Every structure is written in structure tokens, then in C-alpha cells.
Tab-separated table of C-alpha atoms in Angstrom:
chain	number	residue	atom	x	y	z
A	1	MET	CA	19.316	15.620	14.222
A	2	ALA	CA	16.449	15.294	16.705
A	3	ALA	CA	14.601	11.975	17.081
A	4	GLU	CA	11.934	11.007	14.565
A	5	ILE	CA	10.531	7.851	16.249
A	6	VAL	CA	8.142	8.747	19.031
A	7	ASN	CA	6.706	7.088	22.121
A	8	PRO	CA	4.530	8.525	24.903
A	9	ARG	CA	6.257	10.230	27.815
A	10	SER	CA	7.104	7.298	30.016
A	11	ASP	CA	9.637	5.928	32.446
A	12	SER	CA	9.178	2.419	31.095
A	13	ASP	CA	11.189	0.501	28.488
A	14	SER	CA	13.177	2.613	26.042
A	15	GLU	CA	12.503	2.702	22.312
A	16	ASN	CA	15.921	1.137	21.769
A	17	ASP	CA	14.965	-1.839	23.930
A	18	VAL	CA	11.699	-2.189	22.020
A	19	THR	CA	13.361	-2.286	18.613
A	20	ASP	CA	16.530	-4.146	19.569
A	21	ASN	CA	14.715	-6.924	21.388
A	22	ASN	CA	11.940	-7.328	18.811
A	23	PRO	CA	13.506	-7.150	15.334
A	24	ASP	CA	10.826	-9.471	13.970
A	25	ALA	CA	8.128	-7.050	15.081
A	26	VAL	CA	9.906	-4.185	13.331
A	27	PHE	CA	10.105	-6.035	10.030
A	28	ALA	CA	6.542	-7.318	10.379
A	29	LEU	CA	5.261	-3.786	10.821
A	30	HIS	CA	7.111	-2.569	7.743
A	31	ARG	CA	6.129	-5.439	5.438
A	32	GLY	CA	4.260	-3.956	2.476
A	33	GLY	CA	5.023	-0.421	3.621
A	34	LYS	CA	3.419	1.804	6.270
A	35	MET	CA	1.026	3.811	4.098
A	36	ALA	CA	-1.376	3.612	1.160
A	37	VAL	CA	-3.569	5.880	-0.986
A	38	GLN	CA	-7.231	5.917	0.005
A	39	ALA	CA	-10.109	7.370	-1.991
A	40	THR	CA	-12.241	10.088	-0.386
A	41	VAL	CA	-15.178	9.554	-2.757
A	42	PRO	CA	-17.021	6.341	-3.692
A	43	VAL	CA	-16.796	4.653	-7.085
A	44	ARG	CA	-19.611	2.097	-6.795
A	45	ASN	CA	-21.317	2.294	-10.179
A	46	LYS	CA	-21.216	3.991	-13.572
A	47	ASP	CA	-22.745	7.192	-12.220
A	48	ASP	CA	-20.000	7.508	-9.603
A	49	LEU	CA	-17.411	6.722	-12.255
A	50	SER	CA	-18.743	9.391	-14.595
A	51	LEU	CA	-18.439	11.982	-11.823
A	52	ALA	CA	-15.062	10.949	-10.421
A	53	TYR	CA	-13.525	10.275	-13.814
A	54	THR	CA	-14.644	10.743	-17.403
A	55	PRO	CA	-16.693	12.550	-18.582
A	56	GLY	CA	-17.371	14.628	-15.452
A	57	VAL	CA	-13.765	15.258	-14.509
A	58	ALA	CA	-13.229	17.154	-17.763
A	59	LYS	CA	-15.408	19.994	-16.497
A	60	VAL	CA	-13.124	20.437	-13.489
A	61	CYS	CA	-10.007	20.244	-15.654
A	62	THR	CA	-11.384	22.929	-17.962
A	63	ALA	CA	-12.249	25.194	-15.032
A	64	ILE	CA	-8.726	24.857	-13.590
A	65	ALA	CA	-7.200	25.546	-17.019
A	66	GLU	CA	-9.182	28.781	-17.157
A	67	GLN	CA	-8.544	29.701	-13.493
A	68	PRO	CA	-5.400	27.897	-12.241
A	69	GLU	CA	-5.990	28.888	-8.600
A	70	LEU	CA	-9.014	26.575	-8.554
A	71	VAL	CA	-6.592	23.638	-8.339
A	72	ASN	CA	-6.440	24.312	-4.603
A	73	GLU	CA	-10.203	23.938	-4.259
A	74	TYR	CA	-10.895	21.015	-6.554
A	75	THR	CA	-7.864	18.772	-5.982
A	76	TRP	CA	-5.878	17.638	-2.951
A	77	LYS	CA	-2.989	20.033	-3.749
A	78	SER	CA	-3.857	22.462	-0.958
A	79	ASN	CA	-3.348	19.799	1.718
A	80	VAL	CA	-0.544	17.624	0.390
A	81	VAL	CA	3.203	17.845	0.986
A	82	ALA	CA	6.063	16.209	-0.894
A	83	VAL	CA	8.602	14.620	1.460
A	84	VAL	CA	11.774	14.756	-0.627
A	85	THR	CA	15.163	13.158	0.046
A	86	ASP	CA	18.252	11.982	-1.776
A	87	GLY	CA	19.120	9.503	0.970
A	88	THR	CA	22.429	11.139	1.889
A	89	ALA	CA	21.874	11.876	5.601
A	90	VAL	CA	19.304	9.392	6.856
A	91	LEU	CA	18.902	9.434	10.640
A	92	GLY	CA	22.308	8.492	12.021
A	93	LEU	CA	22.959	6.065	9.166
A	94	GLY	CA	24.495	8.523	6.732
A	95	ASP	CA	24.441	8.135	2.958
A	96	ILE	CA	22.464	4.926	2.512
A	97	GLY	CA	20.770	5.797	-0.765
A	98	PRO	CA	17.223	6.608	-1.898
A	99	GLU	CA	15.743	3.098	-1.648
A	100	ALA	CA	16.982	2.579	1.913
A	101	SER	CA	15.590	5.986	2.888
A	102	LEU	CA	12.011	5.092	1.961
A	103	PRO	CA	11.024	3.545	5.333
A	104	VAL	CA	11.964	6.836	6.990
A	105	MET	CA	10.122	8.908	4.374
A	106	GLU	CA	7.025	6.737	4.792
A	107	GLY	CA	7.298	7.231	8.532
A	108	LYS	CA	7.511	10.975	8.044
A	109	ALA	CA	4.428	10.893	5.849
A	110	ILE	CA	2.292	9.030	8.371
A	111	LEU	CA	3.389	11.451	11.111
A	112	PHE	CA	2.209	14.334	8.925
A	113	LYS	CA	-1.180	12.663	8.689
A	114	GLN	CA	-1.523	11.473	12.267
A	115	PHE	CA	-0.389	14.644	13.996
A	116	GLY	CA	-1.277	17.390	11.508
A	117	GLY	CA	-4.025	15.987	9.292
A	118	VAL	CA	-1.776	16.707	6.291
A	119	ASP	CA	-1.360	14.241	3.420
A	120	ALA	CA	2.240	13.583	2.407
A	121	VAL	CA	3.945	11.651	-0.388
A	122	PRO	CA	7.459	10.172	0.011
A	123	ILE	CA	9.747	10.997	-2.908
A	124	ALA	CA	13.260	9.504	-2.900
A	125	LEU	CA	15.446	10.858	-5.699
A	126	ALA	CA	18.182	8.875	-7.460
A	127	THR	CA	20.561	11.827	-7.639
A	128	LYS	CA	22.865	13.747	-5.306
A	129	ASP	CA	23.414	16.585	-7.759
A	130	THR	CA	22.134	19.886	-6.400
A	131	ASP	CA	20.997	21.199	-9.785
A	132	GLU	CA	19.166	17.971	-10.592
A	133	ILE	CA	17.401	17.901	-7.208
A	134	VAL	CA	16.261	21.499	-7.579
A	135	GLU	CA	15.095	20.971	-11.160
A	136	THR	CA	13.222	17.777	-10.258
A	137	VAL	CA	11.373	19.317	-7.323
A	138	VAL	CA	10.464	22.404	-9.348
A	139	ARG	CA	8.980	20.163	-12.048
A	140	LEU	CA	7.014	18.181	-9.432
A	141	ALA	CA	5.760	21.272	-7.591
A	142	PRO	CA	2.403	21.699	-9.429
A	143	SER	CA	1.165	18.582	-7.604
A	144	PHE	CA	1.928	19.825	-4.084
A	145	GLY	CA	1.055	22.566	-1.628
A	146	GLY	CA	4.426	22.385	0.105
A	147	VAL	CA	7.773	20.579	0.138
A	148	ASN	CA	9.433	19.028	3.175
A	149	LEU	CA	13.104	18.382	2.449
A	150	GLU	CA	14.407	15.502	4.511
A	151	ASP	CA	17.739	13.832	5.226
A	152	ILE	CA	19.775	15.746	2.631
A	153	SER	CA	23.370	16.236	3.702
A	154	ALA	CA	24.995	19.576	4.464
A	155	PRO	CA	26.119	21.874	2.988
A	156	ARG	CA	24.037	21.058	-0.134
A	157	CYS	CA	20.823	21.197	1.870
A	158	PHE	CA	21.220	24.938	2.447
A	159	GLU	CA	21.525	25.774	-1.243
A	160	ILE	CA	18.759	23.373	-2.263
A	161	GLU	CA	16.292	24.910	0.163
A	162	ARG	CA	17.254	28.474	-0.786
A	163	ARG	CA	16.996	27.890	-4.520
A	164	LEU	CA	13.690	26.053	-4.278
A	165	GLN	CA	12.150	28.828	-2.208
A	166	GLU	CA	13.385	31.405	-4.722
A	167	GLN	CA	11.766	29.528	-7.613
A	168	LEU	CA	8.533	28.318	-6.005
A	169	ASP	CA	5.632	30.099	-4.319
A	170	ILE	CA	4.851	27.294	-1.868
A	171	PRO	CA	6.448	26.581	1.536
A	172	ILE	CA	9.838	24.845	1.390
A	173	PHE	CA	10.979	23.484	4.744
A	174	HIS	CA	14.096	21.457	5.509
A	175	ASP	CA	13.040	19.716	8.694
A	176	ASP	CA	16.531	18.615	9.749
A	177	GLN	CA	17.346	22.302	9.999
A	178	HIS	CA	14.255	24.155	11.075
A	179	GLY	CA	12.220	21.493	12.866
A	180	THR	CA	15.085	20.773	15.232
A	181	ALA	CA	15.728	24.492	15.720
A	182	ILE	CA	12.097	25.285	16.496
A	183	VAL	CA	11.710	22.561	19.119
A	184	THR	CA	15.067	23.458	20.672
A	185	LEU	CA	13.995	27.100	21.003
A	186	ALA	CA	10.707	26.037	22.603
A	187	ALA	CA	12.483	23.918	25.216
A	188	LEU	CA	15.064	26.617	25.868
A	189	ARG	CA	12.394	29.272	26.414
A	190	ASN	CA	10.745	27.109	29.055
A	191	ALA	CA	14.040	26.157	30.687
A	192	ALA	CA	14.899	29.836	31.012
A	193	LYS	CA	11.453	30.575	32.424
A	194	LEU	CA	11.796	27.777	34.954
A	195	THR	CA	15.016	29.274	36.288
A	196	GLY	CA	13.785	32.865	36.302
A	197	ARG	CA	15.706	33.990	33.237
A	198	THR	CA	15.055	35.052	29.650
A	199	LEU	CA	16.844	34.088	26.454
A	200	GLY	CA	18.692	37.372	26.618
A	201	ASP	CA	20.356	36.249	29.857
A	202	LEU	CA	21.883	33.136	28.299
A	203	ARG	CA	25.131	32.273	26.532
A	204	ALA	CA	24.859	29.077	24.515
A	205	VAL	CA	27.423	26.789	22.891
A	206	ILE	CA	26.369	24.571	19.991
A	207	SER	CA	28.351	21.455	19.130
A	208	GLY	CA	27.867	20.805	15.426
A	209	ALA	CA	27.914	23.136	12.428
A	210	GLY	CA	25.781	21.026	10.121
A	211	ALA	CA	22.172	21.599	9.107
A	212	ALA	CA	20.719	21.500	12.622
A	213	GLY	CA	23.510	23.428	14.343
A	214	ILE	CA	23.422	26.304	11.858
A	215	ALA	CA	19.617	26.543	11.989
A	216	ILE	CA	19.550	26.472	15.789
A	217	ALA	CA	22.110	29.267	15.953
A	218	LYS	CA	20.111	31.406	13.528
A	219	ILE	CA	16.785	30.976	15.306
A	220	LEU	CA	18.361	31.680	18.706
A	221	VAL	CA	19.845	34.902	17.347
A	222	ASP	CA	16.486	35.896	15.842
A	223	ALA	CA	14.759	35.089	19.145
A	224	GLY	CA	17.140	37.307	21.138
A	225	ILE	CA	19.658	34.962	22.772
A	226	GLY	CA	22.293	36.774	24.832
A	227	ASP	CA	25.093	35.132	22.886
A	228	VAL	CA	25.716	31.871	21.051
A	229	CYS	CA	28.735	30.311	19.429
A	230	VAL	CA	28.885	27.321	17.093
A	231	THR	CA	31.673	24.763	17.157
A	232	ASP	CA	32.808	22.185	14.636
A	233	ARG	CA	35.576	19.578	14.645
A	234	LYS	CA	38.204	22.332	14.626
A	235	GLY	CA	36.690	24.362	17.463
A	236	VAL	CA	34.749	27.605	17.632
A	237	VAL	CA	33.423	28.834	14.284
A	238	ALA	CA	35.002	32.275	14.522
A	239	ALA	CA	35.251	35.026	11.930
A	240	ASP	CA	39.071	34.933	11.910
A	241	ARG	CA	39.230	31.326	10.706
A	242	THR	CA	40.365	30.897	7.109
A	243	ASP	CA	38.931	27.416	6.555
A	244	LEU	CA	35.225	28.220	6.800
A	245	THR	CA	32.636	27.343	4.166
A	246	ASP	CA	30.334	30.134	3.027
A	247	VAL	CA	27.621	28.889	5.376
A	248	LYS	CA	29.967	28.770	8.356
A	249	ALA	CA	31.407	32.184	7.495
A	250	GLU	CA	27.885	33.598	7.494
A	251	ILE	CA	27.050	32.111	10.878
A	252	ALA	CA	30.369	33.327	12.292
A	253	GLY	CA	29.292	36.848	11.387
A	254	LEU	CA	25.969	36.457	13.205
A	255	THR	CA	27.205	34.800	16.388
A	256	ASN	CA	29.996	34.749	18.990
A	257	ARG	CA	29.750	38.374	20.088
A	258	THR	CA	32.274	37.740	22.861
A	259	GLY	CA	34.882	36.659	20.326
A	260	LEU	CA	35.629	33.198	21.675
A	261	THR	CA	38.246	31.050	19.970
A	262	GLY	CA	39.650	27.610	20.644
A	263	SER	CA	37.953	24.341	21.496
A	264	LEU	CA	34.421	23.369	22.419
A	265	GLU	CA	35.641	22.535	25.905
A	266	SER	CA	37.103	25.998	26.432
A	267	ALA	CA	33.930	27.648	25.099
A	268	LEU	CA	31.824	25.754	27.655
A	269	ALA	CA	33.554	27.454	30.588
A	270	GLY	CA	30.899	29.669	32.154
A	271	ALA	CA	28.329	28.886	29.441
A	272	ASP	CA	24.661	28.696	30.393
A	273	VAL	CA	23.610	26.281	27.640
A	274	PHE	CA	25.128	23.335	25.790
A	275	ILE	CA	23.317	22.183	22.648
A	276	GLY	CA	24.651	19.023	21.016
A	277	VAL	CA	23.748	18.056	17.443
A	278	SER	CA	27.025	16.452	16.444
A	279	GLY	CA	27.586	13.134	18.150
A	280	GLY	CA	30.808	12.362	19.940
A	281	THR	CA	31.323	12.777	23.662
A	282	VAL	CA	31.868	15.921	25.702
A	283	PRO	CA	34.156	15.291	28.689
A	284	GLU	CA	32.508	15.550	32.082
A	285	GLU	CA	35.295	17.917	33.135
A	286	ALA	CA	34.135	20.421	30.512
A	287	VAL	CA	30.473	20.142	31.539
A	288	ALA	CA	31.531	20.814	35.134
A	289	THR	CA	32.870	24.241	34.099
A	290	MET	CA	29.495	25.504	32.919
A	291	ALA	CA	27.600	28.195	34.816
A	292	GLU	CA	25.267	27.483	37.717
A	293	ASN	CA	21.754	26.414	36.660
A	294	ALA	CA	23.055	25.446	33.228
A	295	PHE	CA	21.053	23.587	30.585
A	296	VAL	CA	22.387	20.558	28.705
A	297	PHE	CA	20.539	19.646	25.507
A	298	ALA	CA	22.494	16.619	24.232
A	299	MET	CA	20.502	15.507	21.218
A	300	ALA	CA	22.665	12.995	19.349
A	301	ASN	CA	21.005	9.598	18.841
A	302	PRO	CA	21.318	6.968	20.099
A	303	ASN	CA	24.191	8.213	22.269
A	304	PRO	CA	23.850	11.757	23.630
A	305	GLU	CA	27.012	13.865	23.679
A	306	VAL	CA	26.590	14.077	27.458
A	307	HIS	CA	24.818	11.177	29.132
A	308	PRO	CA	21.879	12.410	31.223
A	309	ASP	CA	23.325	10.834	34.371
A	310	VAL	CA	26.405	13.010	33.937
A	311	ALA	CA	24.488	16.091	32.835
A	312	HIS	CA	22.212	16.017	35.890
A	313	LYS	CA	25.211	16.464	38.149
A	314	TYR	CA	25.732	19.973	36.830
A	315	ALA	CA	22.622	21.096	34.940
A	316	ALA	CA	19.240	22.387	36.077
A	317	VAL	CA	17.525	21.104	32.909
A	318	VAL	CA	18.596	18.197	30.706
A	319	ALA	CA	17.111	17.306	27.309
A	320	THR	CA	17.978	14.673	24.714
A	321	GLY	CA	16.715	13.374	21.380
A	322	ARG	CA	15.593	10.096	22.957
A	323	SER	CA	12.112	9.128	24.090
A	324	ASP	CA	13.304	7.127	27.094
A	325	PHE	CA	14.513	10.264	28.910
A	326	PRO	CA	12.456	13.319	29.881
A	327	ASN	CA	12.430	16.391	27.627
A	328	GLN	CA	12.745	14.779	24.213
A	329	ILE	CA	13.596	17.308	21.489
A	330	ASN	CA	11.445	15.755	18.792
A	331	ASN	CA	10.739	17.296	15.384
A	332	VAL	CA	7.257	15.810	15.278
A	333	LEU	CA	6.247	18.572	17.688
A	334	ALA	CA	6.840	21.078	14.906
A	335	PHE	CA	6.501	20.009	11.286
A	336	PRO	CA	2.899	18.693	11.208
A	337	GLY	CA	1.463	21.849	12.745
A	338	ILE	CA	3.749	24.139	10.753
A	339	PHE	CA	2.568	22.720	7.452
A	340	ALA	CA	-1.048	22.517	8.621
A	341	GLY	CA	-0.967	26.227	9.465
A	342	ALA	CA	0.922	27.246	6.340
A	343	LEU	CA	-1.375	25.257	4.062
A	344	LYS	CA	-4.498	26.564	5.782
A	345	VAL	CA	-3.719	30.123	4.706
A	346	ARG	CA	-1.969	29.002	1.498
A	347	ALA	CA	1.298	30.621	2.542
A	348	THR	CA	3.926	31.250	-0.119
A	349	ARG	CA	6.812	30.480	2.243
A	350	ILE	CA	7.665	29.773	5.878
A	351	THR	CA	9.167	32.904	7.402
A	352	GLU	CA	11.394	33.342	10.428
A	353	GLY	CA	8.396	34.837	12.198
A	354	MET	CA	6.373	31.693	11.538
A	355	LYS	CA	9.165	29.523	12.942
A	356	ILE	CA	9.427	31.568	16.138
A	357	ALA	CA	5.632	31.569	16.475
A	358	ALA	CA	5.692	27.769	16.235
A	359	ALA	CA	8.330	27.559	18.968
A	360	ASP	CA	6.336	29.864	21.233
A	361	ALA	CA	3.208	27.784	20.677
A	362	ILE	CA	5.003	24.546	21.562
A	363	ALA	CA	6.445	26.113	24.707
A	364	GLY	CA	3.042	27.473	25.664
A	365	VAL	CA	1.423	24.036	25.687
A	366	VAL	CA	3.465	23.102	28.773
A	367	GLY	CA	1.840	25.922	30.732
A	368	ASP	CA	1.564	25.526	34.477
A	369	GLU	CA	2.986	21.985	34.339
A	370	LEU	CA	6.471	23.409	33.742
A	371	ALA	CA	9.134	21.461	35.629
A	372	ALA	CA	12.762	20.464	35.221
A	373	ASP	CA	11.713	17.168	33.649
A	374	TYR	CA	8.936	18.752	31.572
A	375	VAL	CA	10.032	21.790	29.586
A	376	ILE	CA	8.693	20.392	26.308
A	377	PRO	CA	5.352	18.632	25.687
A	378	SER	CA	4.908	15.034	24.608
A	379	PRO	CA	4.611	14.364	20.871
A	380	PHE	CA	1.299	12.698	21.707
A	381	ASP	CA	-0.167	15.804	23.335
A	382	GLU	CA	-3.088	16.534	21.011
A	383	ARG	CA	-2.913	20.248	21.810
A	384	VAL	CA	0.448	20.727	20.144
A	385	ALA	CA	-0.310	20.524	16.413
A	386	GLU	CA	-3.470	22.611	16.784
A	387	ALA	CA	-1.617	25.313	18.730
A	388	VAL	CA	1.278	25.353	16.273
A	389	ALA	CA	-1.014	25.489	13.242
A	390	ALA	CA	-2.974	28.425	14.658
A	391	ALA	CA	0.193	30.338	15.582
A	392	VAL	CA	1.830	29.694	12.203
A	393	ALA	CA	-1.280	30.758	10.269
A	394	ALA	CA	-1.510	33.988	12.273
A	395	ALA	CA	2.197	34.698	11.769
A	396	ALA	CA	1.893	34.073	8.023
A	397	LYS	CA	-0.816	36.712	7.845
A	398	ALA	CA	1.245	39.136	9.942
A	399	ASP	CA	4.292	38.559	7.725
A	400	GLY	CA	2.317	39.110	4.528
A	401	VAL	CA	2.843	35.646	3.025
A	402	ALA	CA	-0.725	34.321	3.424
A	403	ARG	CA	-2.967	34.168	0.367
A	404	LEU	CA	-6.109	33.394	2.372
A	405	ALA	CA	-7.553	35.430	5.216
């Protein structure tokens, strides 16, 4: 998945140097947690107490009981997201459990607030059972305006997201899938523009058929990519394979129009784009066979599938998931603004149109500054979340999922 820890665009020390050389600072920062609940109204005396709590609060409760939609106006529900995980796919650490996932979920929550102005609550569940996760989130849903699923392993993550969206009328968004896909599409649009091409001119190869790889393939198809194929450990995910999961079989039917088979390395021959979300290493010899003016988006952390020094020998644009190289594919460019826009219009779901609108907005922030080392904006560019939120809100209205004008 794309990087979650962010630093300003810089050629100075890498984030890995910062954390590796200062472990005491890392633990000091995390002591006591990274977030807290803060009141938005004063409780200084008995009059304040009677308004904020009993007896005054009963009037609000009664009004909401009579008109349930008022919960969005008189509570924080309309601007709060549940960040839900089971701890099975945390960063690059794998299945480390719900307790160990909490520092990441807290980090996610503070990024929601800092970059999107959205309140978020970390919820780590002590179950890996799909039915139990779905049932738990459905029961929690009255407290939240949206749900961000995080670090849940594939293939369960696909079913969990689908079932939750079927049962709930609030946005459900698995960031490991869609956040990565949206930012990748934004960078790819600008890379194509820089080299005088469109998405329709490109053939892409994706290494990795997990949550991110599947979502990237789907959004590229929806956005009009010329062709894209997905590869897993056994090679190209092709329709004639008999070992495919339901999810992989579906993506095989949507992709690989040229009918490629065989290995990742063979698929890269003549390809315009490599997108890595799998880890491992792609041989330099295979990268050398790609088309002229190719793009290499090697997003595994901390070790990209193709090191930038190698990629630059053959590619016109290189991107990674790391903050110490240019063109970081970072989910924080997407999810705060997406939820801010969806919550603003009280959307019932996040549509494909909203995702593509978010990608276009991110790409648009780069503007006239477009360059080979700047096809995607910095996570600290204050224009990003505002642009994404506005685009997502407009797309929600166009797609008929907005409840507010």
C-alpha cells in the first residue's frame, strides 16, 4: 500500500533515517497516544451543565427521536468517521493484531483532522471473522457519518466493504484500495500529460493482485486506460487461469485486452507503465524492455520494487511510496478531502465518479508546475484537501447520492 507517514517535499534526510536514528523520539511522541477528545462547548457552571447535559439535552434527544435526520444537525455525526481495522494487514507489518494496530489508526485519525477538518475515531476489532466485522460496524453506524476501513487483509476486505455499503446509507471507503488507486490515477494523468499522451495511449502492468492492485486496475479501466494487466505470484491474471479467486476472475474479465499470459517480466516488454504494490524486486533487465518514455511507479515500502536509481535509467517519470524521493504516492492526498466532500453533502456512498473526480482534483493542483519530479502535489499543499472536497461534493450531486444541495 502507499505510504501513510508524511513529510514535506524535500531532498533532505529521509523519513527512515529520522525514525531509525531517533527511536526514543518516536516512542516519546506516542506516549499517551496521539489524540484526545476535546469539548466544543464550555461547561463552567450549573447553567452550562444544564444546557450541555441534563435537563436541557433531553429536549434535543426528544427532537431527534421524532425526526431522526436531526441527528446530523445537533450532534457530531455529520462530521465524524469511524476508522475500523482488524489489524490483519497493518502497513508492511502484516497481521499484528488489533492492539498493535492502534498507533496507525490514531495516526490516520489525526490526518483526517489535520488535512480534512474531519473528526475520526479509531476502532480496532478483536475479530477476523467477516460476518462479525460487518455486524459490528453496522451496529456502530448510528454514531458515524462514514466508515474508513483500514488495514484489513485481502480478499476479505472486498466482501466487507461491499456488504457494509449494501447495508448502510453512509460512505464506506477502504483506503488501502481506493485511496491508493485515486492518487495513482492522479499521478498517472499528469505523467501522461507531461509526455504528450493521454491515458488511452498507455498500456500498464500492475504487480500485485491484492487490495491496492485490484482497485488501481478498476479505476484505470473506468478512467479510460488503453490497456492494463494485473500480475500476481503466478504471473498475469488472465481469464484462462483456473486458480483465480472470484475477485481475480472478475478483474481478469475487465483487463488484459491484449490477452497477455506468462510472467510479470514478459508482460513488461513494451509496456508504458509499471505500477508496483506487491513488494519484491523487478529485475533491471525487465525494466529495460519497457517502452520509451515509460513510467515506473514502484510503491512498496520501505523497499520499492524498482529502486529509483535503476528506474531513472529507463523511465521518464518515477514515483514511489516514500517521502524521501520525488513523486510520493501518498493516500493522505485523497482520503481527508474525499470524506470532507462526501460528508458536506451527506452522501450515501462514494461512487466511482467521486473517486475519479478526486483524482482529477489532485492532478489539477500541480498545474503549471508539472515536471518529471513533480507529477503529484505534496501532502502538505493546503490546496489539495479543499480541491478534492469540492470535486467530490460536486460529483456526489451529479451521481445522485447527495442528500444536501
